[in-house]
Structures are given as structure tokens and as C-alpha cells.
Coordinates of C-alpha atoms in Angstrom, one line a residue:
M251 CA -33.1 -11.0 25.3
D252 CA -35.2 -14.1 26.0
I253 CA -35.2 -14.4 29.8
Y254 CA -37.6 -17.3 29.9
K255 CA -35.6 -20.3 28.7
N256 CA -33.2 -20.0 31.6
N257 CA -35.5 -18.7 34.3
Q258 CA -38.8 -20.6 33.9
P259 CA -39.5 -23.2 36.6
D260 CA -39.3 -26.8 35.7
E261 CA -42.3 -27.5 33.5
N262 CA -42.9 -30.7 35.4
F263 CA -43.3 -28.8 38.6
A264 CA -47.0 -28.8 39.4
P265 CA -48.1 -27.0 42.6
L266 CA -51.7 -27.9 42.0
A267 CA -52.6 -31.6 42.7
S268 CA -55.0 -31.2 39.7
L269 CA -56.3 -28.4 37.5
E270 CA -59.5 -28.7 39.4
D271 CA -57.8 -27.1 42.4
W272 CA -57.9 -23.8 40.6
D273 CA -61.6 -24.1 39.9
N274 CA -62.3 -24.9 43.5
D275 CA -60.2 -21.9 44.6
V276 CA -62.4 -19.6 42.4
L277 CA -65.5 -21.0 44.1
K278 CA -64.1 -20.1 47.4
R279 CA -63.5 -16.5 46.3
Y280 CA -66.8 -16.2 44.4
P281 CA -69.3 -18.6 45.9
D282 CA -72.7 -19.2 44.6
P283 CA -74.8 -16.3 45.9
S284 CA -77.5 -18.7 47.1
T285 CA -75.1 -20.3 49.5
I286 CA -73.6 -17.2 51.0
N287 CA -74.1 -16.8 54.7
E288 CA -75.6 -13.3 55.1
D289 CA -73.6 -12.8 58.4
K290 CA -70.3 -13.2 56.5
K291 CA -68.9 -10.0 55.1
E292 CA -68.1 -9.8 51.4
A293 CA -64.5 -9.0 52.2
D294 CA -64.1 -12.4 53.9
F295 CA -64.4 -14.1 50.6
R296 CA -61.1 -12.5 49.5
D297 CA -59.2 -13.7 52.6
Y298 CA -56.8 -15.8 50.5
D299 CA -54.4 -16.6 53.3
G300 CA -57.3 -18.0 55.4
T301 CA -58.7 -20.3 52.8
E302 CA -56.2 -21.2 50.2
K303 CA -54.1 -24.4 49.9
D304 CA -50.4 -24.0 49.8
G305 CA -50.4 -25.4 46.2
V306 CA -52.8 -22.7 45.0
K307 CA -50.7 -19.9 46.5
E308 CA -47.6 -21.3 45.0
F309 CA -49.4 -21.6 41.7
Y310 CA -50.2 -17.9 41.7
R311 CA -46.7 -17.0 42.7
I312 CA -45.3 -18.7 39.6
N313 CA -48.1 -17.5 37.4
H314 CA -47.7 -13.9 38.4
K315 CA -43.9 -14.0 38.1
Y316 CA -43.7 -15.3 34.5
Q317 CA -46.9 -14.0 32.8
T318 CA -45.2 -11.1 31.1
Y319 CA -46.0 -9.2 27.9
D320 CA -43.1 -10.9 26.1
Y321 CA -44.0 -14.3 27.3
V322 CA -47.6 -13.9 26.1
M323 CA -46.4 -12.8 22.6
Q324 CA -44.0 -15.7 22.5
K325 CA -46.7 -18.3 23.4
K326 CA -49.2 -16.8 20.9
Q327 CA -46.6 -17.3 18.1
E328 CA -45.9 -20.8 19.3
Y329 CA -49.4 -22.1 19.8
L330 CA -51.7 -20.1 17.7
S331 CA -50.3 -21.6 14.5
F332 CA -52.3 -24.7 15.5
D333 CA -49.8 -27.1 14.1
K334 CA -49.5 -29.6 17.0
K335 CA -52.3 -32.0 16.1
E336 CA -55.5 -32.3 14.0
M337 CA -58.4 -34.4 15.2
P338 CA -62.2 -34.5 15.5
I339 CA -63.5 -32.8 18.5
W340 CA -64.6 -36.1 20.0
D341 CA -61.0 -37.3 19.9
A342 CA -60.0 -34.0 21.5
F343 CA -62.3 -34.8 24.4
D344 CA -60.7 -38.2 24.8
F345 CA -57.3 -36.5 24.7
L346 CA -58.5 -34.0 27.4
N347 CA -59.6 -36.8 29.6
Q348 CA -56.0 -37.8 30.1
L349 CA -55.8 -34.9 32.5
V350 CA -57.9 -36.8 35.1
D351 CA -56.0 -37.2 38.3
D352 CA -56.6 -40.7 39.6
S353 CA -55.3 -39.7 43.0
D354 CA -57.9 -37.0 43.5
P355 CA -60.4 -38.4 46.1
D356 CA -63.0 -35.7 45.5
T357 CA -64.0 -36.6 41.9
D358 CA -64.3 -39.5 39.6
L359 CA -65.6 -37.4 36.8
D360 CA -63.5 -37.0 33.7
Q361 CA -63.2 -33.6 32.0
M362 CA -66.0 -34.4 29.5
Q363 CA -68.5 -34.9 32.3
H364 CA -67.6 -31.6 33.8
L365 CA -68.1 -29.9 30.5
L366 CA -71.4 -31.7 30.0
Q367 CA -72.6 -30.5 33.4
T368 CA -72.1 -26.9 32.2
S369 CA -73.6 -27.3 28.8
E370 CA -76.6 -29.3 30.0
A371 CA -77.4 -26.6 32.6
I372 CA -77.3 -24.0 29.8
R373 CA -79.5 -26.1 27.6
N374 CA -82.0 -26.8 30.4
D375 CA -82.5 -23.1 30.9
G376 CA -83.4 -22.6 27.2
H377 CA -80.4 -20.5 26.0
P378 CA -79.4 -20.5 22.3
D379 CA -77.7 -23.7 21.1
W380 CA -74.4 -21.9 20.3
M381 CA -74.2 -21.1 24.1
V382 CA -74.8 -24.7 24.9
L383 CA -71.8 -25.5 22.6
V384 CA -69.7 -22.8 24.5
G385 CA -70.5 -24.7 27.7
L386 CA -69.2 -27.9 26.1
I387 CA -66.0 -26.5 24.8
H388 CA -65.1 -23.7 27.2
D389 CA -62.3 -25.7 29.0
M390 CA -61.1 -27.6 25.9
G391 CA -58.0 -25.4 25.8
K392 CA -56.7 -27.3 28.8
V393 CA -55.2 -29.7 26.2
L394 CA -52.3 -27.2 26.4
C395 CA -51.1 -29.2 29.4
L396 CA -50.7 -32.2 27.1
F397 CA -48.7 -30.2 24.6
G398 CA -46.1 -29.4 27.3
Q399 CA -47.5 -26.2 28.8
P400 CA -47.1 -26.0 32.6
Q401 CA -50.2 -25.5 34.9
W402 CA -49.5 -21.8 35.4
A403 CA -49.7 -21.2 31.7
V404 CA -53.0 -23.1 31.2
V405 CA -55.3 -22.2 34.1
G406 CA -55.6 -19.4 36.5
D407 CA -57.3 -16.0 36.6
T408 CA -56.5 -14.1 33.4
F409 CA -55.5 -10.4 33.2
P410 CA -54.1 -7.9 30.6
V411 CA -50.4 -7.8 30.1
G412 CA -48.5 -4.8 28.7
C413 CA -50.0 -2.4 31.4
A414 CA -50.0 -2.1 35.1
F415 CA -51.3 -5.1 37.0
S416 CA -54.5 -4.4 39.0
D417 CA -54.5 -4.9 42.8
K418 CA -57.9 -6.6 42.2
I419 CA -56.1 -9.6 40.7
V420 CA -55.8 -12.5 43.2
Y421 CA -52.5 -12.3 45.1
P422 CA -51.4 -9.0 43.6
E423 CA -48.3 -9.0 45.8
F424 CA -46.7 -11.7 43.7
F425 CA -46.4 -9.3 40.7
E426 CA -43.4 -7.8 42.6
D427 CA -41.3 -10.6 41.0
N428 CA -42.6 -9.9 37.5
P429 CA -40.1 -7.9 35.4
D430 CA -43.0 -5.9 33.7
R431 CA -43.7 -4.5 37.1
Y432 CA -40.6 -2.3 36.7
D433 CA -40.8 -1.6 33.0
P434 CA -41.2 2.1 32.3
V435 CA -44.1 1.4 29.8
Y436 CA -45.7 -1.8 31.0
S437 CA -45.9 -0.6 34.6
T438 CA -48.2 2.4 33.7
E439 CA -51.9 2.4 33.8
M440 CA -52.4 2.3 30.1
G441 CA -49.1 0.7 29.1
V442 CA -49.0 -0.1 25.4
Y443 CA -52.7 0.6 25.0
K444 CA -55.0 3.7 24.6
R445 CA -57.8 4.4 27.0
N446 CA -61.0 2.5 26.1
C447 CA -59.2 0.9 23.1
G448 CA -61.3 -2.2 23.4
L449 CA -60.3 -5.6 24.7
D450 CA -59.8 -7.0 21.2
N451 CA -56.7 -4.7 21.1
V452 CA -55.5 -6.0 24.5
H453 CA -53.2 -8.9 25.1
M454 CA -54.4 -11.2 27.9
S455 CA -52.2 -13.5 30.0
W456 CA -51.6 -16.8 28.3
G457 CA -53.9 -19.8 29.0
H458 CA -56.7 -22.0 27.9
D459 CA -59.2 -19.1 27.5
E460 CA -57.1 -17.3 24.8
Y461 CA -56.2 -20.5 23.1
V462 CA -59.7 -21.9 22.7
Y463 CA -61.0 -18.4 21.6
H464 CA -58.6 -18.4 18.7
M465 CA -59.5 -21.9 17.8
M466 CA -63.2 -21.1 17.6
K467 CA -63.2 -17.5 16.4
D468 CA -64.3 -18.5 12.9
Y469 CA -67.2 -20.7 14.0
L470 CA -69.2 -19.1 16.8
P471 CA -71.2 -15.8 17.2
E472 CA -69.4 -12.9 19.0
P473 CA -71.1 -13.3 22.4
G474 CA -70.0 -16.9 22.5
L475 CA -66.4 -15.9 21.7
Y476 CA -66.4 -13.3 24.5
M477 CA -67.6 -16.1 26.9
L478 CA -64.6 -18.3 25.8
R479 CA -62.0 -15.6 25.9
Y480 CA -62.9 -13.9 29.1
H481 CA -64.5 -16.5 31.4
S482 CA -61.5 -16.5 33.7
F483 CA -61.0 -12.7 33.6
Y484 CA -62.4 -12.3 37.2
S485 CA -60.7 -9.0 37.9
Q486 CA -63.0 -7.5 35.4
H487 CA -66.3 -9.3 35.4
R488 CA -66.3 -9.5 39.2
E489 CA -64.1 -6.5 40.2
N490 CA -64.4 -4.0 37.3
A491 CA -60.7 -3.4 37.5
Y492 CA -60.1 -2.7 33.8
N493 CA -62.9 -0.4 32.7
H494 CA -60.2 2.0 31.4
L495 CA -59.4 -0.5 28.6
M496 CA -62.9 -1.6 27.8
S497 CA -65.0 0.0 25.0
D498 CA -68.8 0.4 25.1
H499 CA -69.0 -2.7 22.9
D500 CA -67.0 -4.7 25.5
H501 CA -69.4 -3.7 28.2
E502 CA -72.4 -4.8 26.1
M503 CA -70.7 -8.2 25.4
F504 CA -69.8 -8.7 29.0
K505 CA -73.5 -9.1 29.7
W506 CA -73.0 -12.4 28.0
V507 CA -69.9 -13.2 29.9
N508 CA -71.7 -12.5 33.1
L509 CA -74.6 -14.7 32.0
F510 CA -72.2 -17.6 31.3
N511 CA -70.1 -17.3 34.4
P512 CA -72.6 -18.9 36.9
Y513 CA -73.0 -21.9 34.6
D514 CA -69.2 -22.3 34.6
L515 CA -68.9 -22.1 38.4
Y516 CA -72.0 -23.5 39.8
S517 CA -73.3 -26.2 37.4
K518 CA -72.5 -29.4 39.4
N519 CA -75.3 -31.9 38.8
P520 CA -74.6 -35.4 40.3
N521 CA -77.5 -36.8 38.4
Q522 CA -76.1 -35.9 35.0
K523 CA -77.6 -38.0 32.1
S524 CA -75.4 -40.6 30.6
W525 CA -73.3 -39.8 27.5
A526 CA -75.3 -42.5 25.6
E527 CA -78.5 -40.4 26.2
L528 CA -76.9 -37.1 25.3
K529 CA -74.7 -38.2 22.4
P530 CA -77.2 -37.7 19.5
Y531 CA -78.0 -34.1 20.5
Y532 CA -74.3 -33.1 20.9
E533 CA -73.2 -34.8 17.8
A534 CA -75.8 -32.8 15.8
L535 CA -74.9 -29.6 17.7
V536 CA -71.2 -29.9 16.9
A537 CA -71.8 -30.8 13.3
K538 CA -74.0 -27.6 13.0
Y539 CA -71.2 -25.2 14.0
L540 CA -67.8 -26.9 13.7
P541 CA -65.9 -28.6 10.9
P542 CA -65.2 -32.4 11.0
T543 CA -61.7 -31.9 12.4
L544 CA -60.0 -29.1 14.4
K545 CA -56.4 -28.0 14.4
F546 CA -54.7 -27.9 17.8

């Protein structure tokens, strides 16, 4: 039985003022180590009730209620056929820029500028050019919002479905409303998986990470694909909550995820070079790795 068509919240309901609210929430939970006050206890950074906006809390309530194993499988079937649109990546960035919220007083940067801040920080530190490209495209999956997906199915911390939800996931109490919480299989530690089966055999909650990974899996080296697929999997790369599902190979690859994560969270350069200055480099980089058009 498909419980989702009748029970999902209105897709136009948006508890976040903009998608950037989720990014800002992650920064509150996992601040740049260089800015942490040594007198503040680590546990204080997970005091959600003391720091979160009502919109963020409501976002996670909805996310945790509806991100079920069946929902994920349904959305993979619907969106991973990549039959919604075909366009050059530069048109995709223009498309993505439609997500800018003109009412947000805290930023006048479009999505492209945010991605460039990440990619330029990676490039300035001398990392491989494919990692620079990962920085440029890591949030491109947010175009899902423009294909009709609600916020809670586009951004948010990601986590495995089909097994017990970890109490290390943000707002774990909201999983009480998720039907998988009471399923005799999905509610167990291993669920539908085998111990240390490897994350490639695990279904993650649906969102922009999983979407862009599948879009790029034929074009980038494996470390870059791990960065794309798991950059929002905070309960693992910050809390080590799912070691029982990870293989030795996953642990090796997560060294790359951990390398990428600070660039994703902390690369905010107000003196970013203009697109006119950066364009020749990025056009050549994209042409090196990606086809002229991408399917969305």
C-alpha cells in the first residue's frame, strides 16, 4: 500500500525560509574548530532546542516522519531515470539560481557563488582538479526542488533507511512518527542489511546527495563520488554511528569525505574572484570530466 500520496504534507509547505537555513543549522552543530570557545563543552553544540529556529525543527519533524525505506525506493525509481530535463551544466547552474530567496537579508549570493567559494578554496589548497569539480557541483542536486520535490526531500542530514535509526541523528525523537520505527525488520540494528556489508549496498535517505552521486557516477573518481554521496551523512562522519554497516573500504574512502567536509562547511570568502576571472578555468575543468549536456 502506498501511504505517501495521502499522508505527505503539502509539497508547497516550506518550514525553512530558504535552503540555506539547513546549512546554517549544520554550522551551529559542527562549528569550525578554529572558532570554538574552549570554555564551551562539546555537548553544548548539540543543544538543538537552545539554538535552532522553529523552522529547522519543523523541517526535521517532517523529514524524519516521511523518509522511509519505501519512500526512498519510490523516489529512486522516479528521479534516477533522469528524464526530467537535459541541459549543459552551465544552464543547470542558471536553473539552480532560481532557488535564491530574495527575502533573505543575510545573503545576496546566488547558488553558483556559494559553490564557487567551495571549489576555489579546494583549488587554492592544491587538491586534485577532480576534487575542485566536486566542490563546484556538490549541491547541484538541489535542482530537485525545481522538479517539485519538497525541502525535506532535498536537503537535511542523510542517514540509512531500512534499518534502525541512530540516536546520533539530529532530532532522533522525531523518528517516533516514522512507520519504519515499528517495522519488525526495519527497526532492527541491521534491518535489510548484513553487518559490514558496505555503504554501496545501503539505501540512504532521499535528497540532493544521492541524486547528484548517481548523476556523476560515470564521470568522477571514486573518492569524489564518496564526497558527493555522503557529504551530508553527519551521523557517520561526525558521530561514527553506522560503523556496523561500513566496510574497510568505506572507512578508507571516508578519509576523503572528511577532507572535503570542512570546505563544504567553512569556505565563505567574501572576496571571491568574479565569474569573469574564473570562467576559463572552470569551463576547461568541466569539459575535461563531463559531457556537453547532462540529464536531470
